[in-house]
Amino acid sequence: MPLLRTSLLSAEPSGVLESLDELFALAHAMEQEAADKYDSLAKEMRVQGKDDLAEVFTHLAAAEREHMDSVTQWSQSRRGKRPDPAMVRWEAPEALAPDAAAEVKTSRLMTPYRALAIAVRNEERAFAFWSYLAAYSHDPEVKKASEAMAKEELGHVATLRKERRRAYHREHERSNVETALPQIDAPRLERRLVAQLGDMEQRLSGPAAVRIRDLRQQTVEMADAAAGVGSFAASMERKGPLEIAEALVDGYLDGAERSNDAAHLESLQQLAERAISRLAWLRSLAMD
């Protein structure tokens, strides 16, 4: 199963889910672990006197507990009972990578922006995990529920990216020089990404090449759908595919936040969702 041998997942999941009961148990356990780790980091930050970071991690822990409640309600709705921890057969990806937790605790350069960036990456890993399980599940109900979990994680990514962007703007003043640079729109940047994905496809084989081909076709469609959207520094065209893909995510989210037109807002939200999914896949696909 090489499709998600990844930079997001340190190892492939140990198997597939056999039932909805097992899925709900695993989802609940993952959210519980994330909440506990964020709570622990919040306490550590308070001990170190870093109240701004403590507030960020307290907020993240609260969000994870809300996700736990959602899973519980879903389980009760579908199965008539709460998730059963005994149904968890194998370990899910860690909610917070050990190196990330160590960085939070020891880095003197840690800021709310960087803390939220770590949280974004964690949600992207969760998306990759549920996407993997959806792809390889044999049970139609489990496959559908795993797809729903993956979609839910994309929503979490979008929310955290917005918060991360706000934190960035609080920490940095936008440079007048940057805004004076030549600009390009989203369709042009999407077309540049199309070319890069074509190059990547030539270097890959098997499932990874198939996935890149699919992403390339989606990107062609997104270039058409993004007409008149976005403003990016022209120098972004010289960046790599991951940087371009991430810039496009932020561009669509920014546009959606500022839009006052319902139809335009819906279009931007759809573009943002597809762009977030694309970015997560690009990060997770094997590149060697």
mmCIF file of C-alpha atoms in Angstrom:
data_model
loop_
_atom_site.group_PDB
_atom_site.id
_atom_site.type_symbol
_atom_site.label_atom_id
_atom_site.label_comp_id
_atom_site.label_asym_id
_atom_site.label_seq_id
_atom_site.Cartn_x
_atom_site.Cartn_y
_atom_site.Cartn_z
ATOM 1 C CA MET A 1 0.000 0.000 0.000
ATOM 2 C CA PRO A 2 2.456 2.691 -1.144
ATOM 3 C CA LEU A 3 -0.013 5.490 -1.816
ATOM 4 C CA LEU A 4 0.495 7.215 1.504
ATOM 5 C CA ARG A 5 4.001 6.240 2.505
ATOM 6 C CA THR A 6 4.465 9.742 3.591
ATOM 7 C CA SER A 7 6.111 12.710 5.146
ATOM 8 C CA LEU A 8 2.840 13.237 7.017
ATOM 9 C CA LEU A 9 2.479 9.661 8.230
ATOM 10 C CA SER A 10 5.729 8.233 9.576
ATOM 11 C CA ALA A 11 4.413 4.761 8.753
ATOM 12 C CA GLU A 12 1.464 3.243 6.969
ATOM 13 C CA PRO A 13 -1.547 2.403 9.172
ATOM 14 C CA SER A 14 -1.370 -1.101 10.595
ATOM 15 C CA GLY A 15 -4.501 -2.327 8.873
ATOM 16 C CA VAL A 16 -8.009 -1.327 7.920
ATOM 17 C CA LEU A 17 -11.076 -0.696 10.022
ATOM 18 C CA GLU A 18 -13.578 -3.531 10.079
ATOM 19 C CA SER A 19 -16.628 -1.774 11.555
ATOM 20 C CA LEU A 20 -18.179 1.579 12.401
ATOM 21 C CA ASP A 21 -17.734 0.777 16.092
ATOM 22 C CA GLU A 22 -14.004 0.497 15.529
ATOM 23 C CA LEU A 23 -13.939 3.696 13.483
ATOM 24 C CA PHE A 24 -15.749 5.729 16.138
ATOM 25 C CA ALA A 25 -13.509 4.319 18.858
ATOM 26 C CA LEU A 26 -10.363 5.204 16.934
ATOM 27 C CA ALA A 27 -11.579 8.686 15.975
ATOM 28 C CA HIS A 28 -12.502 9.429 19.585
ATOM 29 C CA ALA A 29 -9.133 8.160 20.830
ATOM 30 C CA MET A 30 -7.259 10.337 18.330
ATOM 31 C CA GLU A 31 -9.135 13.467 19.379
ATOM 32 C CA GLN A 32 -8.643 12.578 23.058
ATOM 33 C CA GLU A 33 -4.898 12.181 22.597
ATOM 34 C CA ALA A 34 -4.656 15.504 20.780
ATOM 35 C CA ALA A 35 -6.619 17.303 23.506
ATOM 36 C CA ASP A 36 -4.436 15.789 26.231
ATOM 37 C CA LYS A 37 -1.209 16.760 24.472
ATOM 38 C CA TYR A 38 -2.356 20.320 23.849
ATOM 39 C CA ASP A 39 -3.434 20.579 27.503
ATOM 40 C CA SER A 40 -0.003 19.360 28.565
ATOM 41 C CA LEU A 41 1.725 21.926 26.365
ATOM 42 C CA ALA A 42 -0.523 24.690 27.699
ATOM 43 C CA LYS A 43 0.526 23.809 31.251
ATOM 44 C CA GLU A 44 4.189 23.708 30.226
ATOM 45 C CA MET A 45 3.913 27.129 28.593
ATOM 46 C CA ARG A 46 2.355 28.595 31.738
ATOM 47 C CA VAL A 47 5.203 27.192 33.827
ATOM 48 C CA GLN A 48 7.626 28.914 31.452
ATOM 49 C CA GLY A 49 5.683 32.160 31.705
ATOM 50 C CA LYS A 50 4.670 32.103 28.029
ATOM 51 C CA ASP A 51 1.050 33.066 28.498
ATOM 52 C CA ASP A 52 0.394 33.823 24.822
ATOM 53 C CA LEU A 53 1.431 30.299 23.836
ATOM 54 C CA ALA A 54 -0.482 28.806 26.763
ATOM 55 C CA GLU A 55 -3.604 30.506 25.451
ATOM 56 C CA VAL A 56 -3.058 29.070 21.960
ATOM 57 C CA PHE A 57 -2.685 25.506 23.234
ATOM 58 C CA THR A 58 -5.621 25.863 25.627
ATOM 59 C CA HIS A 59 -7.740 26.936 22.656
ATOM 60 C CA LEU A 60 -6.481 23.997 20.583
ATOM 61 C CA ALA A 61 -7.275 21.546 23.393
ATOM 62 C CA ALA A 62 -10.801 22.940 23.670
ATOM 63 C CA ALA A 63 -11.282 22.540 19.917
ATOM 64 C CA GLU A 64 -10.171 18.899 20.095
ATOM 65 C CA ARG A 65 -12.648 18.245 22.908
ATOM 66 C CA GLU A 66 -15.384 19.677 20.701
ATOM 67 C CA HIS A 67 -14.294 17.218 18.015
ATOM 68 C CA MET A 68 -14.509 14.413 20.596
ATOM 69 C CA ASP A 69 -18.065 15.435 21.408
ATOM 70 C CA SER A 70 -18.940 15.406 17.710
ATOM 71 C CA VAL A 71 -17.589 11.870 17.325
ATOM 72 C CA THR A 72 -19.537 10.760 20.398
ATOM 73 C CA GLN A 73 -22.760 12.225 19.023
ATOM 74 C CA TRP A 74 -22.131 10.595 15.661
ATOM 75 C CA SER A 75 -21.536 7.216 17.309
ATOM 76 C CA GLN A 76 -24.691 7.520 19.383
ATOM 77 C CA SER A 77 -26.661 8.501 16.297
ATOM 78 C CA ARG A 78 -25.371 5.641 14.126
ATOM 79 C CA ARG A 79 -24.715 2.906 16.682
ATOM 80 C CA GLY A 80 -26.807 3.907 19.689
ATOM 81 C CA LYS A 81 -23.817 4.020 22.028
ATOM 82 C CA ARG A 82 -20.685 5.950 22.906
ATOM 83 C CA PRO A 83 -17.324 5.009 21.343
ATOM 84 C CA ASP A 84 -15.753 2.033 23.118
ATOM 85 C CA PRO A 85 -11.987 2.437 23.797
ATOM 86 C CA ALA A 86 -11.655 -1.356 23.834
ATOM 87 C CA MET A 87 -12.387 -1.360 20.093
ATOM 88 C CA VAL A 88 -9.101 0.414 19.255
ATOM 89 C CA ARG A 89 -6.919 -2.377 17.845
ATOM 90 C CA TRP A 90 -3.815 -0.468 16.796
ATOM 91 C CA GLU A 91 -2.067 2.853 17.180
ATOM 92 C CA ALA A 92 -3.082 5.820 15.079
ATOM 93 C CA PRO A 93 -0.516 8.445 14.063
ATOM 94 C CA GLU A 94 0.602 10.495 17.026
ATOM 95 C CA ALA A 95 -1.454 13.635 17.522
ATOM 96 C CA LEU A 96 1.733 15.620 17.995
ATOM 97 C CA ALA A 97 5.045 14.397 16.630
ATOM 98 C CA PRO A 98 7.719 14.065 19.363
ATOM 99 C CA ASP A 99 10.053 16.494 17.608
ATOM 100 C CA ALA A 100 7.262 19.076 17.356
ATOM 101 C CA ALA A 101 6.427 18.746 21.056
ATOM 102 C CA ALA A 102 10.107 19.073 21.928
ATOM 103 C CA GLU A 103 10.397 22.182 19.776
ATOM 104 C CA VAL A 104 7.451 23.805 21.536
ATOM 105 C CA LYS A 105 8.938 23.107 24.953
ATOM 106 C CA THR A 106 12.516 24.151 24.230
ATOM 107 C CA SER A 107 12.557 26.709 21.425
ATOM 108 C CA ARG A 108 13.035 30.315 22.461
ATOM 109 C CA LEU A 109 11.727 31.328 19.044
ATOM 110 C CA MET A 110 8.341 29.625 19.409
ATOM 111 C CA THR A 111 5.470 32.009 18.667
ATOM 112 C CA PRO A 112 1.683 31.625 18.366
ATOM 113 C CA TYR A 113 2.140 31.557 14.587
ATOM 114 C CA ARG A 114 4.619 28.672 14.757
ATOM 115 C CA ALA A 115 2.473 26.827 17.294
ATOM 116 C CA LEU A 116 -0.528 27.077 14.980
ATOM 117 C CA ALA A 117 1.632 25.941 12.062
ATOM 118 C CA ILE A 118 2.383 22.757 14.019
ATOM 119 C CA ALA A 119 -1.336 22.287 14.672
ATOM 120 C CA VAL A 120 -2.090 22.723 10.963
ATOM 121 C CA ARG A 121 0.428 20.022 10.108
ATOM 122 C CA ASN A 122 -1.126 17.689 12.669
ATOM 123 C CA GLU A 123 -4.563 18.094 11.107
ATOM 124 C CA GLU A 124 -3.069 17.456 7.674
ATOM 125 C CA ARG A 125 -1.598 14.215 9.014
ATOM 126 C CA ALA A 126 -5.031 13.252 10.310
ATOM 127 C CA PHE A 127 -6.474 13.965 6.863
ATOM 128 C CA ALA A 128 -3.854 11.707 5.275
ATOM 129 C CA PHE A 129 -4.621 8.983 7.808
ATOM 130 C CA TRP A 130 -8.378 8.965 7.220
ATOM 131 C CA SER A 131 -7.899 9.246 3.461
ATOM 132 C CA TYR A 132 -5.696 6.162 3.580
ATOM 133 C CA LEU A 133 -8.283 4.202 5.531
ATOM 134 C CA ALA A 134 -11.042 5.326 3.176
ATOM 135 C CA ALA A 135 -9.019 4.215 0.166
ATOM 136 C CA TYR A 136 -8.352 0.718 1.489
ATOM 137 C CA SER A 137 -11.486 -0.066 3.500
ATOM 138 C CA HIS A 138 -13.462 -3.112 2.362
ATOM 139 C CA ASP A 139 -16.687 -2.126 4.123
ATOM 140 C CA PRO A 140 -18.822 0.475 2.266
ATOM 141 C CA GLU A 141 -20.083 2.067 5.494
ATOM 142 C CA VAL A 142 -16.587 2.318 6.938
ATOM 143 C CA LYS A 143 -15.278 3.742 3.671
ATOM 144 C CA LYS A 144 -17.995 6.401 3.620
ATOM 145 C CA ALA A 145 -17.442 7.291 7.281
ATOM 146 C CA SER A 146 -13.659 7.476 6.776
ATOM 147 C CA GLU A 147 -14.205 9.826 3.849
ATOM 148 C CA ALA A 148 -16.420 11.952 6.093
ATOM 149 C CA MET A 149 -13.679 12.035 8.744
ATOM 150 C CA ALA A 150 -11.127 13.098 6.130
ATOM 151 C CA LYS A 151 -13.437 15.883 4.988
ATOM 152 C CA GLU A 152 -13.918 16.959 8.599
ATOM 153 C CA GLU A 153 -10.150 17.176 9.049
ATOM 154 C CA LEU A 154 -9.952 19.437 5.995
ATOM 155 C CA GLY A 155 -12.382 21.762 7.720
ATOM 156 C CA HIS A 156 -10.148 21.790 10.783
ATOM 157 C CA VAL A 157 -7.152 22.594 8.576
ATOM 158 C CA ALA A 158 -8.981 25.542 7.014
ATOM 159 C CA THR A 159 -9.956 26.930 10.422
ATOM 160 C CA LEU A 160 -6.445 26.617 11.821
ATOM 161 C CA ARG A 161 -4.862 28.132 8.733
ATOM 162 C CA LYS A 162 -7.072 31.195 9.147
ATOM 163 C CA GLU A 163 -6.018 31.502 12.780
ATOM 164 C CA ARG A 164 -2.388 30.999 11.821
ATOM 165 C CA ARG A 165 -2.625 33.754 9.229
ATOM 166 C CA ARG A 166 -4.130 36.154 11.752
ATOM 167 C CA ALA A 167 -1.315 35.314 14.168
ATOM 168 C CA TYR A 168 1.218 36.033 11.446
ATOM 169 C CA HIS A 169 -0.271 39.448 10.750
ATOM 170 C CA ARG A 170 -0.234 40.234 14.455
ATOM 171 C CA GLU A 171 3.455 39.336 14.601
ATOM 172 C CA HIS A 172 4.555 41.024 11.366
ATOM 173 C CA GLU A 173 3.714 44.238 9.640
ATOM 174 C CA ARG A 174 3.094 43.792 5.938
ATOM 175 C CA SER A 175 5.959 45.331 4.006
ATOM 176 C CA ASN A 176 5.189 48.200 1.630
ATOM 177 C CA VAL A 177 7.916 46.825 -0.618
ATOM 178 C CA GLU A 178 6.111 43.479 -0.833
ATOM 179 C CA THR A 179 2.839 45.054 -1.926
ATOM 180 C CA ALA A 180 4.696 47.051 -4.612
ATOM 181 C CA LEU A 181 6.129 43.931 -6.260
ATOM 182 C CA PRO A 182 4.693 42.700 -9.593
ATOM 183 C CA GLN A 183 1.618 40.562 -8.989
ATOM 184 C CA ILE A 184 0.026 37.574 -10.730
ATOM 185 C CA ASP A 185 -3.409 36.025 -10.281
ATOM 186 C CA ALA A 186 -4.459 32.569 -9.109
ATOM 187 C CA PRO A 187 -5.098 31.086 -12.581
ATOM 188 C CA ARG A 188 -1.545 31.865 -13.647
ATOM 189 C CA LEU A 189 -0.152 30.317 -10.476
ATOM 190 C CA GLU A 190 -2.410 27.282 -10.898
ATOM 191 C CA ARG A 191 -1.100 26.833 -14.451
ATOM 192 C CA ARG A 192 2.461 26.977 -13.164
ATOM 193 C CA LEU A 193 1.554 24.236 -10.715
ATOM 194 C CA VAL A 194 0.042 22.209 -13.570
ATOM 195 C CA ALA A 195 3.428 22.255 -15.303
ATOM 196 C CA GLN A 196 5.257 21.252 -12.135
ATOM 197 C CA LEU A 197 2.876 18.376 -11.467
ATOM 198 C CA GLY A 198 3.447 17.180 -15.017
ATOM 199 C CA ASP A 199 7.186 17.100 -14.335
ATOM 200 C CA MET A 200 6.596 15.221 -11.082
ATOM 201 C CA GLU A 201 4.432 12.646 -12.820
ATOM 202 C CA GLN A 202 7.272 11.847 -15.206
ATOM 203 C CA ARG A 203 9.579 11.077 -12.273
ATOM 204 C CA LEU A 204 7.121 8.830 -10.430
ATOM 205 C CA SER A 205 5.552 5.455 -11.058
ATOM 206 C CA GLY A 206 2.731 3.303 -9.734
ATOM 207 C CA PRO A 207 0.023 4.719 -7.445
ATOM 208 C CA ALA A 208 2.001 7.894 -6.736
ATOM 209 C CA ALA A 209 2.111 8.743 -10.446
ATOM 210 C CA VAL A 210 -1.613 8.049 -10.761
ATOM 211 C CA ARG A 211 -2.376 10.343 -7.846
ATOM 212 C CA ILE A 212 -0.192 13.124 -9.254
ATOM 213 C CA ARG A 213 -1.963 12.748 -12.605
ATOM 214 C CA ASP A 214 -5.303 13.161 -10.841
ATOM 215 C CA LEU A 215 -4.023 16.208 -8.971
ATOM 216 C CA ARG A 216 -2.752 17.696 -12.210
ATOM 217 C CA GLN A 217 -6.181 17.338 -13.836
ATOM 218 C CA GLN A 218 -7.841 18.869 -10.779
ATOM 219 C CA THR A 219 -5.396 21.757 -10.973
ATOM 220 C CA VAL A 220 -6.278 22.366 -14.625
ATOM 221 C CA GLU A 221 -9.929 22.601 -13.555
ATOM 222 C CA MET A 222 -9.064 24.889 -10.649
ATOM 223 C CA ALA A 223 -7.151 27.242 -12.942
ATOM 224 C CA ASP A 224 -10.339 27.721 -14.952
ATOM 225 C CA ALA A 225 -12.504 28.096 -11.841
ATOM 226 C CA ALA A 226 -10.172 30.694 -10.292
ATOM 227 C CA ALA A 227 -10.586 33.304 -13.033
ATOM 228 C CA GLY A 228 -10.217 36.797 -11.599
ATOM 229 C CA VAL A 229 -9.160 35.528 -8.174
ATOM 230 C CA GLY A 230 -6.083 36.244 -6.099
ATOM 231 C CA SER A 231 -3.012 38.426 -6.104
ATOM 232 C CA PHE A 232 0.406 36.876 -5.556
ATOM 233 C CA ALA A 233 3.961 38.110 -5.907
ATOM 234 C CA ALA A 234 5.157 37.205 -9.400
ATOM 235 C CA SER A 235 8.251 35.656 -7.827
ATOM 236 C CA MET A 236 5.999 32.889 -6.480
ATOM 237 C CA GLU A 237 6.144 31.262 -9.931
ATOM 238 C CA ARG A 238 9.776 30.400 -9.214
ATOM 239 C CA LYS A 239 8.885 28.490 -6.056
ATOM 240 C CA GLY A 240 8.413 24.745 -5.751
ATOM 241 C CA PRO A 241 5.053 22.952 -5.966
ATOM 242 C CA LEU A 242 4.521 22.740 -2.210
ATOM 243 C CA GLU A 243 5.115 26.459 -1.722
ATOM 244 C CA ILE A 244 2.841 27.325 -4.636
ATOM 245 C CA ALA A 245 0.135 24.946 -3.421
ATOM 246 C CA GLU A 246 0.279 26.463 0.060
ATOM 247 C CA ALA A 247 0.170 30.025 -1.276
ATOM 248 C CA LEU A 248 -2.941 29.158 -3.275
ATOM 249 C CA VAL A 249 -4.642 27.751 -0.172
ATOM 250 C CA ASP A 250 -4.005 30.992 1.682
ATOM 251 C CA GLY A 251 -5.103 33.040 -1.318
ATOM 252 C CA TYR A 252 -8.459 31.292 -1.580
ATOM 253 C CA LEU A 253 -9.054 31.455 2.172
ATOM 254 C CA ASP A 254 -8.180 35.161 2.188
ATOM 255 C CA GLY A 255 -10.537 35.798 -0.696
ATOM 256 C CA ALA A 256 -13.361 33.908 1.005
ATOM 257 C CA GLU A 257 -12.922 35.937 4.196
ATOM 258 C CA ARG A 258 -13.183 39.199 2.282
ATOM 259 C CA SER A 259 -15.978 38.274 -0.122
ATOM 260 C CA ASN A 260 -19.386 39.889 0.286
ATOM 261 C CA ASP A 261 -20.971 38.076 -2.647
ATOM 262 C CA ALA A 262 -22.652 34.770 -1.775
ATOM 263 C CA ALA A 263 -21.933 33.046 -5.092
ATOM 264 C CA HIS A 264 -18.319 34.224 -5.147
ATOM 265 C CA LEU A 265 -17.886 33.166 -1.524
ATOM 266 C CA GLU A 266 -19.149 29.664 -2.284
ATOM 267 C CA SER A 267 -16.794 29.383 -5.257
ATOM 268 C CA LEU A 268 -13.812 30.473 -3.161
ATOM 269 C CA GLN A 269 -14.712 28.080 -0.366
ATOM 270 C CA GLN A 270 -14.846 25.220 -2.857
ATOM 271 C CA LEU A 271 -11.484 26.243 -4.289
ATOM 272 C CA ALA A 272 -10.024 26.477 -0.782
ATOM 273 C CA GLU A 273 -11.273 23.006 0.128
ATOM 274 C CA ARG A 274 -9.817 21.487 -3.033
ATOM 275 C CA ALA A 275 -6.555 23.376 -2.536
ATOM 276 C CA ILE A 276 -6.220 22.168 1.063
ATOM 277 C CA SER A 277 -6.818 18.585 -0.030
ATOM 278 C CA ARG A 278 -4.271 18.979 -2.824
ATOM 279 C CA LEU A 279 -1.667 20.392 -0.459
ATOM 280 C CA ALA A 280 -2.151 17.542 1.989
ATOM 281 C CA TRP A 281 -1.788 14.981 -0.795
ATOM 282 C CA LEU A 282 1.323 16.664 -2.152
ATOM 283 C CA ARG A 283 2.876 16.542 1.288
ATOM 284 C CA SER A 284 1.916 12.935 1.774
ATOM 285 C CA LEU A 285 2.834 11.374 -1.553
ATOM 286 C CA ALA A 286 6.171 9.606 -1.795
ATOM 287 C CA MET A 287 8.518 11.703 -3.881
ATOM 288 C CA ASP A 288 11.373 9.293 -4.337
#
